[in-house]
Short mmCIF file of C-alpha atoms and ligand atoms in Angstrom, two decimals:
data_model
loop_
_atom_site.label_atom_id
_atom_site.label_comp_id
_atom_site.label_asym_id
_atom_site.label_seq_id
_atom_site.Cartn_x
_atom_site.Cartn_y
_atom_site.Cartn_z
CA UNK D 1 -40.93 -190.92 -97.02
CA UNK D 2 -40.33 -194.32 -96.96
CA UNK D 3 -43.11 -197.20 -96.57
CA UNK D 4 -40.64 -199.04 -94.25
CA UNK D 5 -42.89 -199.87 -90.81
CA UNK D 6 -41.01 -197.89 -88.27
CA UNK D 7 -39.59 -199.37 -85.90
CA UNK D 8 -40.17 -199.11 -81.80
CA UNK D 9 -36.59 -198.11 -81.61
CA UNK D 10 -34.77 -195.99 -84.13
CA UNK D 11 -30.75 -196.07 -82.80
CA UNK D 12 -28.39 -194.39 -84.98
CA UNK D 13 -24.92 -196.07 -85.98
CA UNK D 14 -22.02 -195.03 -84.48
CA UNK D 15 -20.88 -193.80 -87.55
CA UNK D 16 -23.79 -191.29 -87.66
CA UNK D 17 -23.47 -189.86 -83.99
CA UNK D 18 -23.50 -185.94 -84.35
CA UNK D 19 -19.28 -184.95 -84.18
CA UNK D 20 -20.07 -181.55 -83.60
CA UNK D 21 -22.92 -179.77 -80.55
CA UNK D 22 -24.93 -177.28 -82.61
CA UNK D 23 -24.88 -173.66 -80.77
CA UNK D 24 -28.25 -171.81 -81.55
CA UNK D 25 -27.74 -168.98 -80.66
CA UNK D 26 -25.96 -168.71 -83.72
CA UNK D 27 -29.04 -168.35 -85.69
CA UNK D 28 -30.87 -166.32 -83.43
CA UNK D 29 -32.15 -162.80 -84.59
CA UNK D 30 -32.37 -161.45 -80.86
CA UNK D 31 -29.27 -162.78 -78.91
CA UNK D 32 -29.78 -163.89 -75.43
CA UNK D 33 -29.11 -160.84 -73.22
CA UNK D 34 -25.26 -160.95 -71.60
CA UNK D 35 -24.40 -162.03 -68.60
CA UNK D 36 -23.66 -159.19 -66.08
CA UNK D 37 -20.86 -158.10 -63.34
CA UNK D 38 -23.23 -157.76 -60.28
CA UNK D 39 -21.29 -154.83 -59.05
CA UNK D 40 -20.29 -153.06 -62.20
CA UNK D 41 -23.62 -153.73 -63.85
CA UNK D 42 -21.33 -154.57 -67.12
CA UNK D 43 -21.36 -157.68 -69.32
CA UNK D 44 -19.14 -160.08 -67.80
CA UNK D 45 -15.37 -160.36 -69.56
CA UNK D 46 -14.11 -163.90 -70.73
CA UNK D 47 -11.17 -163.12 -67.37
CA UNK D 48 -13.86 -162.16 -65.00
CA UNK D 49 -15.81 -165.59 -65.76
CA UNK D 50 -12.40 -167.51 -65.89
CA UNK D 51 -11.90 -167.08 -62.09
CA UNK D 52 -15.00 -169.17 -62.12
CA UNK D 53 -15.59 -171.53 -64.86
CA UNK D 54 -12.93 -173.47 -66.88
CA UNK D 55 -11.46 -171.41 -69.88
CA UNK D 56 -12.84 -173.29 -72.67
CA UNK D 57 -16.12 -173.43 -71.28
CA UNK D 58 -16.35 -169.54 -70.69
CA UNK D 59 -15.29 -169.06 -74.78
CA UNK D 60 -18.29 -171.55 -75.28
CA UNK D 61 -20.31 -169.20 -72.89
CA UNK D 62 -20.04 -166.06 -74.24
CA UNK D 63 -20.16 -167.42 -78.15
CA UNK D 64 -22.91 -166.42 -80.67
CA UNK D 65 -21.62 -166.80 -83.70
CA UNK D 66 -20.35 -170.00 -83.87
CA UNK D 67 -22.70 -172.60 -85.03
CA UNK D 68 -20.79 -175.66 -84.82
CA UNK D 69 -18.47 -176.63 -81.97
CA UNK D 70 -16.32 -180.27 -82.70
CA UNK D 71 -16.78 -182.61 -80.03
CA UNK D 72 -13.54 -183.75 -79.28
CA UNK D 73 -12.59 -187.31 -79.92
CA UNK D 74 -12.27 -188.54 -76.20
CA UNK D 75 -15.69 -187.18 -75.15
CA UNK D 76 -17.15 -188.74 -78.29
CA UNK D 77 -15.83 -191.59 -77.31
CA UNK D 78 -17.58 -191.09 -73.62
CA UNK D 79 -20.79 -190.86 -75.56
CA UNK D 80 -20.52 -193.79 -77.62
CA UNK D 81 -20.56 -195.86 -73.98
CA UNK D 82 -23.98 -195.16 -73.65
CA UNK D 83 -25.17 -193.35 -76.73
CA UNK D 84 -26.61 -192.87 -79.19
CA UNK D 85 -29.64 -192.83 -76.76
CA UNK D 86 -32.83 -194.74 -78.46
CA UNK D 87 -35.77 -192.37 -79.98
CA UNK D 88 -38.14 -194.64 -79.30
CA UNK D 89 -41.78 -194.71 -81.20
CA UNK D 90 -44.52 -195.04 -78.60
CA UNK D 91 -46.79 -198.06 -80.36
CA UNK D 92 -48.14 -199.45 -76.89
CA UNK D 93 -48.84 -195.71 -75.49
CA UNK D 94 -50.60 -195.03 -79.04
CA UNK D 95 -52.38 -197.64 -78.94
CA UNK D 96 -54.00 -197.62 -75.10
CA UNK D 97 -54.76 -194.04 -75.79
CA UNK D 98 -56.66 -195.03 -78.52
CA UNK D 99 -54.93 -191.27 -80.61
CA UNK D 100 -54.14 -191.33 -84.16
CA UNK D 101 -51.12 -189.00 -82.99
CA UNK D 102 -47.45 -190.84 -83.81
CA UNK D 103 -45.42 -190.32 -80.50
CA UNK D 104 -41.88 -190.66 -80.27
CA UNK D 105 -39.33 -189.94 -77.43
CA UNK D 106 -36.06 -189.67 -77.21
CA UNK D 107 -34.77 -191.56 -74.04
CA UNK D 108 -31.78 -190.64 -72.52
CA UNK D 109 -31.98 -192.75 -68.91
CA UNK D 110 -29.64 -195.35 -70.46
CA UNK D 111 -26.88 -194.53 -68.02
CA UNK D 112 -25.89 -194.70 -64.36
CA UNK D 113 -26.52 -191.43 -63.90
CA UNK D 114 -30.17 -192.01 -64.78
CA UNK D 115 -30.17 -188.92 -66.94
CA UNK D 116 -28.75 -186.52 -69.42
CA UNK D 117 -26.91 -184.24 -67.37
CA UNK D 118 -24.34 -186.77 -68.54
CA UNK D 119 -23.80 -185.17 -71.82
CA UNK D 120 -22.54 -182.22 -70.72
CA UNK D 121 -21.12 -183.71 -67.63
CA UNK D 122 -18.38 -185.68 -69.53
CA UNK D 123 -17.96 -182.47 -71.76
CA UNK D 124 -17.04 -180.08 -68.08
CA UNK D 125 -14.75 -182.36 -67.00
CA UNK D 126 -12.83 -182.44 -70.11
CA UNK D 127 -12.27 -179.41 -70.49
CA UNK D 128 -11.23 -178.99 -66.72
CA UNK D 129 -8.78 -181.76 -67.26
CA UNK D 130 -7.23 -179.93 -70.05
CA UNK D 131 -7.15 -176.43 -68.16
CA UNK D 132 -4.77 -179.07 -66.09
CA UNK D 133 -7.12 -178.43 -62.74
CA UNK D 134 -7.65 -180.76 -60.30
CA UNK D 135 -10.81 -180.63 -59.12
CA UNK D 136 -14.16 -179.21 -59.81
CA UNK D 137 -17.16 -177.95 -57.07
CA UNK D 138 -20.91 -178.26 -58.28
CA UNK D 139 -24.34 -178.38 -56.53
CA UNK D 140 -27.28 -180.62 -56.96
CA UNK D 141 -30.52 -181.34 -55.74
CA UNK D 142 -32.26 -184.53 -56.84
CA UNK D 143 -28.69 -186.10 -57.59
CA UNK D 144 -28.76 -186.47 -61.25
CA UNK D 145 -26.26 -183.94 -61.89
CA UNK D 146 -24.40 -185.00 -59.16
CA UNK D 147 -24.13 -188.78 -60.20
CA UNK D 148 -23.55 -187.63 -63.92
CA UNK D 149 -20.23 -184.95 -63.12
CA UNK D 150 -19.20 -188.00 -60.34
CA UNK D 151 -18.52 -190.44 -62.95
CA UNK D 152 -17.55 -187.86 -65.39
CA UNK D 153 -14.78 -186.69 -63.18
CA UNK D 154 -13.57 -190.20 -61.85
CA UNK D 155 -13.29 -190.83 -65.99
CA UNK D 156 -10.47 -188.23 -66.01
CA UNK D 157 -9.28 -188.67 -62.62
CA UNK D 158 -10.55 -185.38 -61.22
CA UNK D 159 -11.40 -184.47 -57.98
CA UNK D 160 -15.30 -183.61 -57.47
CA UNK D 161 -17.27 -181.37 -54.27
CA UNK D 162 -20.40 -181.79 -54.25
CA UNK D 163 -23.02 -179.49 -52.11
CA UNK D 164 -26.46 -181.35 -52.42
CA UNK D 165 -29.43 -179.57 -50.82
CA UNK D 166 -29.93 -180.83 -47.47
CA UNK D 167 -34.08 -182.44 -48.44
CA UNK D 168 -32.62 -184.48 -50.78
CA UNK D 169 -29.28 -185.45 -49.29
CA UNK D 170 -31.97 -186.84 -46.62
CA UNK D 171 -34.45 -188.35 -48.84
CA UNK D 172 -31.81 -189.67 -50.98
CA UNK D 173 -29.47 -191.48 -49.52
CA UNK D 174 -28.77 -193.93 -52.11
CA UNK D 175 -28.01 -190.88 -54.65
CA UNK D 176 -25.40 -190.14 -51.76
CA UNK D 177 -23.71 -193.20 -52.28
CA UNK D 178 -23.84 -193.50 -55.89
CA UNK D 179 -21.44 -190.43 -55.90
CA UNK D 180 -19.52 -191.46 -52.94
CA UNK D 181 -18.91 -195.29 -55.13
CA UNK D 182 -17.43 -192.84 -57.85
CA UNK D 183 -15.04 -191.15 -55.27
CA UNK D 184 -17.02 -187.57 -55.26
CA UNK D 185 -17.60 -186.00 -51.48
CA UNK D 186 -20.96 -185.36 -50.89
CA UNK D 187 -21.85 -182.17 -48.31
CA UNK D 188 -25.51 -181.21 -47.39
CA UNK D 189 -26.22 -177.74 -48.01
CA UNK D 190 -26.50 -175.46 -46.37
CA UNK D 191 -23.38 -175.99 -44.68
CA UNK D 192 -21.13 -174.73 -41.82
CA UNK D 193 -18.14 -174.91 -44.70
CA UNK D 194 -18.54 -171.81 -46.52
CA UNK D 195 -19.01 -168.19 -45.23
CA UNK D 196 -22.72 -167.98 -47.41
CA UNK D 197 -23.45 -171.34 -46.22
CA UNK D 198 -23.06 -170.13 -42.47
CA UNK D 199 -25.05 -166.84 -43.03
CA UNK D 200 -28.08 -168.77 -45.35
CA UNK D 201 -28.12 -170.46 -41.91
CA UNK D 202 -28.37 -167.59 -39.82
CA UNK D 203 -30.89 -166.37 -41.66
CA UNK D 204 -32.78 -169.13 -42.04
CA UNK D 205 -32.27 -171.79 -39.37
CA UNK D 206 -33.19 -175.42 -39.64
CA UNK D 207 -33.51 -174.50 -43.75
CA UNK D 208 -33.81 -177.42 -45.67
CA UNK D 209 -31.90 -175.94 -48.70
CA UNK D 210 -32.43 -174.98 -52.59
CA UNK D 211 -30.56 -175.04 -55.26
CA UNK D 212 -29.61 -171.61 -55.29
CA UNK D 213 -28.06 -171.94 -51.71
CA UNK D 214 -26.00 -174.97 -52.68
CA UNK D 215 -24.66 -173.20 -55.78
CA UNK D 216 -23.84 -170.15 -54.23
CA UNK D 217 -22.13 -172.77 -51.23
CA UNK D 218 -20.34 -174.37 -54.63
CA UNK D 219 -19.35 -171.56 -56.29
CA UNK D 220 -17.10 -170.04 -53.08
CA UNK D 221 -15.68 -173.28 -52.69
CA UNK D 222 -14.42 -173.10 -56.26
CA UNK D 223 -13.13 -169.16 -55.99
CA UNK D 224 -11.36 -170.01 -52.86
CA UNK D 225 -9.77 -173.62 -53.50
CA UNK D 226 -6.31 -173.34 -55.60
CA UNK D 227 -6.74 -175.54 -58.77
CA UNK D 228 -10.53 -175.89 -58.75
CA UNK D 229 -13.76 -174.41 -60.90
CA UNK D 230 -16.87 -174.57 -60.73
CA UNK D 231 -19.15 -176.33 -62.96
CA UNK D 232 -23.26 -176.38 -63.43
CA UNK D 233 -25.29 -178.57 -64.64
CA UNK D 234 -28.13 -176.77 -66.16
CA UNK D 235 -29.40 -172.41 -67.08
CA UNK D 236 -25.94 -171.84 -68.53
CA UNK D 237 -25.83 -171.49 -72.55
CA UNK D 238 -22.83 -173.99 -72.65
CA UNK D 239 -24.83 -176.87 -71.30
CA UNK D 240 -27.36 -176.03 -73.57
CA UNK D 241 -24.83 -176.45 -76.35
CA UNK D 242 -23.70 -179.88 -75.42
CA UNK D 243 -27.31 -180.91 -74.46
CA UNK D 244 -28.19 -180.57 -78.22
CA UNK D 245 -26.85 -183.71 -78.71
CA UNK D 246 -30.56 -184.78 -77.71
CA UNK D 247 -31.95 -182.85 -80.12
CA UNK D 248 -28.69 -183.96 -83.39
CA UNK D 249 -29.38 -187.55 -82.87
CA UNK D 250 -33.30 -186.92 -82.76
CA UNK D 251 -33.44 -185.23 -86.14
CA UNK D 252 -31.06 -187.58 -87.47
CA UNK D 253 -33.20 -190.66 -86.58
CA UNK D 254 -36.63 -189.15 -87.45
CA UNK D 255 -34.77 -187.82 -91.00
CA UNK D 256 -34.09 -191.45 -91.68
CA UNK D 257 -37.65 -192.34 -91.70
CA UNK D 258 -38.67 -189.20 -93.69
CA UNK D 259 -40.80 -188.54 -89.74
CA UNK D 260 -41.12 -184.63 -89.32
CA UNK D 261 -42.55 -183.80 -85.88
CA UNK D 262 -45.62 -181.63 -85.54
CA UNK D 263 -44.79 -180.59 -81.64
CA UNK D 264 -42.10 -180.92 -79.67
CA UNK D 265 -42.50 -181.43 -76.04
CA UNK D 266 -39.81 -181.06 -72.85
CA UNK D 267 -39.74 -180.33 -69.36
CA UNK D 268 -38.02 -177.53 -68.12
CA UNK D 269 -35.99 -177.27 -64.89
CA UNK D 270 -33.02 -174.52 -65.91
CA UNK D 271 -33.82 -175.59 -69.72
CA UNK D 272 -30.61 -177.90 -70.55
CA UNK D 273 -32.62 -181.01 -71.93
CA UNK D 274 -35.73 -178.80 -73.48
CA UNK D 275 -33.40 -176.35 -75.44
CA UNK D 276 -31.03 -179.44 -76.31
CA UNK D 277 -33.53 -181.59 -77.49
CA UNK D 278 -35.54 -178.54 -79.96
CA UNK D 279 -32.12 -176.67 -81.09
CA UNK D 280 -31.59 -178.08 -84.10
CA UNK D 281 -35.53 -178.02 -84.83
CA UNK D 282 -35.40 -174.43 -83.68
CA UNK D 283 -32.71 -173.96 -85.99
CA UNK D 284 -34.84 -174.55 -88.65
CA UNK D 285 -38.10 -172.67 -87.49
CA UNK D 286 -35.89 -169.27 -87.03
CA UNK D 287 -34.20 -169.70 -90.87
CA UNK D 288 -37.39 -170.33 -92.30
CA UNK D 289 -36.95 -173.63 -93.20
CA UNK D 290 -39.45 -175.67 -91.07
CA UNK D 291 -42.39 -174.90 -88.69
CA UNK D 292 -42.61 -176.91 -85.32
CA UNK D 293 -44.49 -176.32 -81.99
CA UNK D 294 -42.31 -176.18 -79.21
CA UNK D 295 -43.82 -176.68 -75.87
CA UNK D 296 -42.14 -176.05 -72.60
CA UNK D 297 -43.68 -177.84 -69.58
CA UNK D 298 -43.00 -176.82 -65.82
CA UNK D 299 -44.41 -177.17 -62.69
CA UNK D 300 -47.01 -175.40 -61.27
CA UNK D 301 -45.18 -174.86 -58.05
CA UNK D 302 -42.38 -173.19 -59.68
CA UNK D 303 -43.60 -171.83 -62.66
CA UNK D 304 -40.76 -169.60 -64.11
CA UNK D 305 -41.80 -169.19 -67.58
CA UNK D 306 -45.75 -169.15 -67.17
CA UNK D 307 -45.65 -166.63 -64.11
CA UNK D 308 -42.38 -165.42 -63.46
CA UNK D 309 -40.56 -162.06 -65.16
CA UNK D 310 -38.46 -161.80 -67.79
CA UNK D 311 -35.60 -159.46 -65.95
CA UNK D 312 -31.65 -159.76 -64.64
CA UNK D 313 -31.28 -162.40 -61.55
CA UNK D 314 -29.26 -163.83 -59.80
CA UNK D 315 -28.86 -167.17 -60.53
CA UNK D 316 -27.95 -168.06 -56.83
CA UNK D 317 -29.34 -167.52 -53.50
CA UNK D 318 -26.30 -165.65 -52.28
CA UNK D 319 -26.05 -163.22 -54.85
CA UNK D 320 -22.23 -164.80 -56.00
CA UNK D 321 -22.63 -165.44 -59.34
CA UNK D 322 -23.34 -162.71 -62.50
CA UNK D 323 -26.55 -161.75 -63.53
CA UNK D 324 -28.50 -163.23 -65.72
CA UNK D 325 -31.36 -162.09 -67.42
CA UNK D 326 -34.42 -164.56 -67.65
CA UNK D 327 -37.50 -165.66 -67.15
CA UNK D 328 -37.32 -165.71 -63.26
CA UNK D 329 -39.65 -166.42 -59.76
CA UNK D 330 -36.70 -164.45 -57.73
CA UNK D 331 -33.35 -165.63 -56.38
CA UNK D 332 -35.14 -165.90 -53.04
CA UNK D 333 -38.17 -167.90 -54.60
CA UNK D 334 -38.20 -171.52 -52.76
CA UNK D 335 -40.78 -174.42 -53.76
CA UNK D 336 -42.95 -175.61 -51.09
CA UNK D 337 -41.37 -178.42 -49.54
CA UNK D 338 -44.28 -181.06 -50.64
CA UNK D 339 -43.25 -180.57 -53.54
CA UNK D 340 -41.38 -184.05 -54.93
CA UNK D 341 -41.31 -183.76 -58.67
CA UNK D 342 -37.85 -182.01 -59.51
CA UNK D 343 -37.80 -178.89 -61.58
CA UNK D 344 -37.12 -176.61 -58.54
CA UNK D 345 -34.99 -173.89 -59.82
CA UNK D 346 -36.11 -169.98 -59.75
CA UNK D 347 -34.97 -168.71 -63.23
CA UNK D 348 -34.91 -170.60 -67.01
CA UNK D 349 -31.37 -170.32 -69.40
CA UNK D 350 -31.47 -167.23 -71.53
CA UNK D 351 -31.49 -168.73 -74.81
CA UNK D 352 -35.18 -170.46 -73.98
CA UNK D 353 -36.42 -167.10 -72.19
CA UNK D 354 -35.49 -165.02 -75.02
CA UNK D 355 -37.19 -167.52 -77.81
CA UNK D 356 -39.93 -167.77 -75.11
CA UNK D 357 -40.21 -163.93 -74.95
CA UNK D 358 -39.80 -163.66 -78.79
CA UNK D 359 -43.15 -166.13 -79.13
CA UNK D 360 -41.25 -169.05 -80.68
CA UNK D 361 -41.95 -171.31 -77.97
CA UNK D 362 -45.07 -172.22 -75.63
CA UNK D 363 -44.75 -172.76 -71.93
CA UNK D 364 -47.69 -174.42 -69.58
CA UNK D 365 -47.49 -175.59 -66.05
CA UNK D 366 -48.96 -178.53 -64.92
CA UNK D 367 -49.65 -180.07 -61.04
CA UNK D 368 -47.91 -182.84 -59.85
CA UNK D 369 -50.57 -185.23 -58.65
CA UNK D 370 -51.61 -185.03 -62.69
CA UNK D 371 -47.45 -185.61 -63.92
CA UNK D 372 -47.30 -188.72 -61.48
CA UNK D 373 -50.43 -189.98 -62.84
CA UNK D 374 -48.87 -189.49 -66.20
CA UNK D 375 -45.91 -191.30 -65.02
CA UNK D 376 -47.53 -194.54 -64.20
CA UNK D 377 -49.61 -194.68 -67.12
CA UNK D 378 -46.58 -194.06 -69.03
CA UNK D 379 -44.98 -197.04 -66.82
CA UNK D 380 -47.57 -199.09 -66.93
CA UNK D 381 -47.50 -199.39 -71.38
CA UNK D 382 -44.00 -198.27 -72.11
CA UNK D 383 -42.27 -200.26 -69.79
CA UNK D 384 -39.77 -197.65 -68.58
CA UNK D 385 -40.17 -196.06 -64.73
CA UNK D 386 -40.06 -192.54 -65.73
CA UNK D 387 -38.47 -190.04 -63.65
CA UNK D 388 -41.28 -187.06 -62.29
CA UNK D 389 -39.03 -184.62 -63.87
CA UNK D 390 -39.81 -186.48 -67.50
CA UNK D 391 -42.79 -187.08 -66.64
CA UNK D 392 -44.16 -183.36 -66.78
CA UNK D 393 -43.37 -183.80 -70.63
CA UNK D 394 -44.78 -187.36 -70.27
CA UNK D 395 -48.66 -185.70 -69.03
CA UNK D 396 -48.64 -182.94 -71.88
CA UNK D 397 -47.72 -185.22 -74.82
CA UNK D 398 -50.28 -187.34 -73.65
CA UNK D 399 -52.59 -184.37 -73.60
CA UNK D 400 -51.62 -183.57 -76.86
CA UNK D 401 -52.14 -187.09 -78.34
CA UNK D 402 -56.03 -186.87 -76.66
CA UNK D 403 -56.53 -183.83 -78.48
CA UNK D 404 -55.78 -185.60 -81.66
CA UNK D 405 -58.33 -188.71 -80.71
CA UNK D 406 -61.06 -186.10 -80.16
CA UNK D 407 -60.12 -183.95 -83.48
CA UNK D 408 -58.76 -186.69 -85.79
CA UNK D 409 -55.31 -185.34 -86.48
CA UNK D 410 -52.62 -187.20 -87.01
CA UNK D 411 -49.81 -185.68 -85.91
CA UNK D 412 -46.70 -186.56 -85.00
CA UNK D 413 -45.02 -185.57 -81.18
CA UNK D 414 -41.72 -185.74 -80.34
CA UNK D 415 -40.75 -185.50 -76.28
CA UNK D 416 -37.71 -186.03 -74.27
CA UNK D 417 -37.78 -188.69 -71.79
CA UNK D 418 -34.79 -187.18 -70.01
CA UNK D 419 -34.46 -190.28 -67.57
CA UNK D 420 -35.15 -192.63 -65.40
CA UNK D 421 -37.52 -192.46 -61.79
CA UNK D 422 -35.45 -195.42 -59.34
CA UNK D 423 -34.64 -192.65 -56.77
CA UNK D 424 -37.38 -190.82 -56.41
CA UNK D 425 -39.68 -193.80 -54.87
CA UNK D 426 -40.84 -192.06 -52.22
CA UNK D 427 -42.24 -189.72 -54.39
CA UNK D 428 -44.36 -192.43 -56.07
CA UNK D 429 -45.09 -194.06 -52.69
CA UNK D 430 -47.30 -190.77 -51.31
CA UNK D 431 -48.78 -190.57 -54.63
CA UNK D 432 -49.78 -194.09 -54.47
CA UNK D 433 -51.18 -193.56 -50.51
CA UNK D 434 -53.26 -190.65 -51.88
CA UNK D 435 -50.36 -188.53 -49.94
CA UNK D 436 -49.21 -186.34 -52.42
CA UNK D 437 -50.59 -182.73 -52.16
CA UNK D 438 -50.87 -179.84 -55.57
CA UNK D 439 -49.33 -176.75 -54.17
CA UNK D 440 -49.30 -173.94 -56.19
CA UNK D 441 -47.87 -170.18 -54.59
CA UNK D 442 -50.02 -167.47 -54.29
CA UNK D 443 -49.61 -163.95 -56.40
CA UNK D 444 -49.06 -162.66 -52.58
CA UNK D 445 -46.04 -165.57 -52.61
CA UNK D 446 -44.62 -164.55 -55.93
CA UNK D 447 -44.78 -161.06 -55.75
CA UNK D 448 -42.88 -161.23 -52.69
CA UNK D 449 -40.11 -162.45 -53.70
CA UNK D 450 -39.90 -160.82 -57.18
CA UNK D 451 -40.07 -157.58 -55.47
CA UNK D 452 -36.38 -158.46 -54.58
CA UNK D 453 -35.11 -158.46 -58.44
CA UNK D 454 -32.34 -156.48 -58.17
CA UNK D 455 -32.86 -153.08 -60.23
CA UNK D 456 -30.71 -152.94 -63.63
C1 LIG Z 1 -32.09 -182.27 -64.19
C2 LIG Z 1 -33.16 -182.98 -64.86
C3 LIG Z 1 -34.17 -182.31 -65.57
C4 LIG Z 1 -34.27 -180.83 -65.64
O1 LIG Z 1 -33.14 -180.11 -65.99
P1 LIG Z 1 -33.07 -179.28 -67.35
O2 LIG Z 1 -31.80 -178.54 -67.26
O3 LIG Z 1 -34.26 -178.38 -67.37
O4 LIG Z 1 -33.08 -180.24 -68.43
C5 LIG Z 1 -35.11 -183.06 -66.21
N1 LIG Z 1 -35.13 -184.40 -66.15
C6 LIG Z 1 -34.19 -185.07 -65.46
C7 LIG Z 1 -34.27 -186.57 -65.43
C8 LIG Z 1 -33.18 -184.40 -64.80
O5 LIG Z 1 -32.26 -185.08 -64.13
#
């Protein structure tokens, strides 16, 4: 350790950017479960996923063994645009909290996209550019991913569908046209322009989407479009993987200051940025070679982990895509609509739910009125506009910190800052009208929709 004052911002050289995404699954003593044919009830073949996702990215899939994937040199090069993202050491926060606790965060809003989806983004449409494809279909519902795969795709000249769930495609308009400025077409889902599109409808008239109707909308573009994939943004194991370039570039800043964290703290949509950011860390815990708490924090609306089940899904509305098996609220399983702060999907990525089931990792839920007020303390100190999505890890590392003013520890938290809140102003204005409302589903509300896992 040296004596060195830390500094606010820790960046990394280029020099000592990670060159490889660290797979943990690897390490793992109980493997994620498999993926599974929703008819055959099998584990899904490397040609079965192919018809859906690009090649590459299936062998990254379906890969357990391999620790260390290279990042190839023109996606490195990507990253160095806007990365190495800053881990930034929270002085002002510390110090109007009044904790002894060190906080850190690792900020990754420093691009257009306003988030990290980027990372993996620029790594999807890669490797559909080398499959030779031209274009690539995705959903998206607060627009993050939907900005990040639009520029990634107008990088390597590829074409790029996106279905965004009809609340936000409303609410959002800007988001819209961010995308449309980097050449991707924009649909509101559900839509009249797939087959499951028109019968979510049906079912469901004046619907204002979910995530799991726009991917299933996404994923039948794909299948039926010569020359085109689809891509997610989040759940999947392979995002994970290139997400832990979060988690690379963390551990190599805080291992320059001799700084090991005592928590680790991320919010946790489908799990890309939370099991990025604590792989490597997680790495450690499972060899033996470090302890760390790892904290998961979700909404109380759509609580996968803290009240959901641990059993095969589907990971769309439609029932298109394999099954997956996770900590899930049911395929069917739609937030309530007052609901603003992100974080909507049903199920978590299998690598989390099986540490999470295994004990190596907490989950709690927290109420949105309590992650905006987070947020604009946050704002108010740190001088960053956090988006509500960050800002769930945002209320329980400041938790955490309070803990330590009342007990006199001084530990040290880590949490990702996963980007940036400019689009979701209408979010902050009901909170700041005393508009915004806590919802939080009923046993009667879960159940119902759980009852529909499908039976494996
Ligand atoms: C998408 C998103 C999340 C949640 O997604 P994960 O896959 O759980 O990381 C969190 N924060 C921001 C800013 C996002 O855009």
């Amino acid at each position: 350790m040296s004596n060195e004052k830390i500094p606010y911002k820790i960046y990394l050289e280029e020099s000592e950017m990670p060159r490889a995404w660290y797979n943990l699954r690897a390490d793992m003593k109980n493997k994620p479960a498999p993926l599974l044919n929703p008819e055959t009830l099998k584990p899904m073949t490397e040609k079965e996923l192919s018809k859906v996702f690009c090649e590459e990215l299936v062998r990254q899939e379906l890969d357990e063994d391999t620790a260390y994937f290279e990042i190839p040199e023109e996606i490195r090069n990507f990253y160095k645009m806007y990365r190495p993202a800053p881990l930034v050491r929270a002085y002002c926060l510390e110090e109007k909290l009044g904790t002894p606790a060190k906080i850190y965060y690792k900020f990754e809003g420093n691009n257009t996209s306003g988030s990290h989806k980027l990372n993996s983004a620029i790594a999807q449409a890669y490797y559909a550019k080398k499959q030779g494809l031209k274009g690539v279909t995705t959903e998206t519902g607060a627009g993050q991913w939907g900005t990040a795969l639009s520029m990634a795709c107008s990088y390597f000249d590829l074409d790029c569908k996106v279905f965004m769930v009809k609340c936000s495609y409303e609410q959002k308009p800007f988001r819209r046209e961010v995308m449309r400025t980097y050449g991707a077409s924009v649909t509101p889902s559900p839509s009249t322009e797939t087959e499951v599109g028109k019968k979510i409808l049906a079912a469901h008239p004046g619907t204002t989407g979910s995530l799991g109707c726009a991917i299933s909308e996404a994923v039948e573009k794909a299948v039926n479009t010569e020359g085109y994939r689809y891509v997610l943004g989040s759940v999947l194991n392979q995002v994970l993987l290139h997400q832990s370039v979060i988690g690379l570039e963390a551990k190599a800043a805080l291992d320059k200051y001799g700084v090991k964290p005592d928590i680790i703290i991320g919010c946790a949509g489908g799990g890309s940025n939370l099991g990025g950011l604590i792989s490597p860390f997680m790495g450690e815990k499972i060899r033996g070679e470090a302890d760390y708490k790892f904290i998961a924090v979700e909404p109380a609306s759509c609580p996968s982990f803290t009240r959901g089940k641990y059993a095969y899904d589907y990971c769309d509305t439609g029932m298109v895509c394999p099954l997956s098996k996770m900590y899930t609220l049911g395929s069917d399983f739609i937030p309530a609509p007052n609901h603003s702060g992100g974080l909507r999907y049903h199920g978590m990525n299998p690598i989390l739910s099986q540490l999470y089931e295994d004990g190596l990792m907490e989950a709690v839920s927290v109420k949105q009125t309590e992650v905006f007020e987070a947020a604009e303390q946050f704002a108010r100190v740190e001088g960053i506009l956090p988006a509500p999505e960050s800002s769930h890890a945002i209320k329980i590392a400041i938790d955490e910190a309070m803990k330590c003013k009342e007990t006199g520890e001084e530990k040290t938290i880590l949490f990702g800052l996963t980007g940036t809140g400019y689009f979701d102003m209408m979010a902050y204005e009901k909170f700041h009208d005393g508009k915004m409302t806590d919802y939080v589903p009923s046993d009667e509300e879960l159940e119902a929709s759980l009852k529909k896992l499908p039976k494996v």
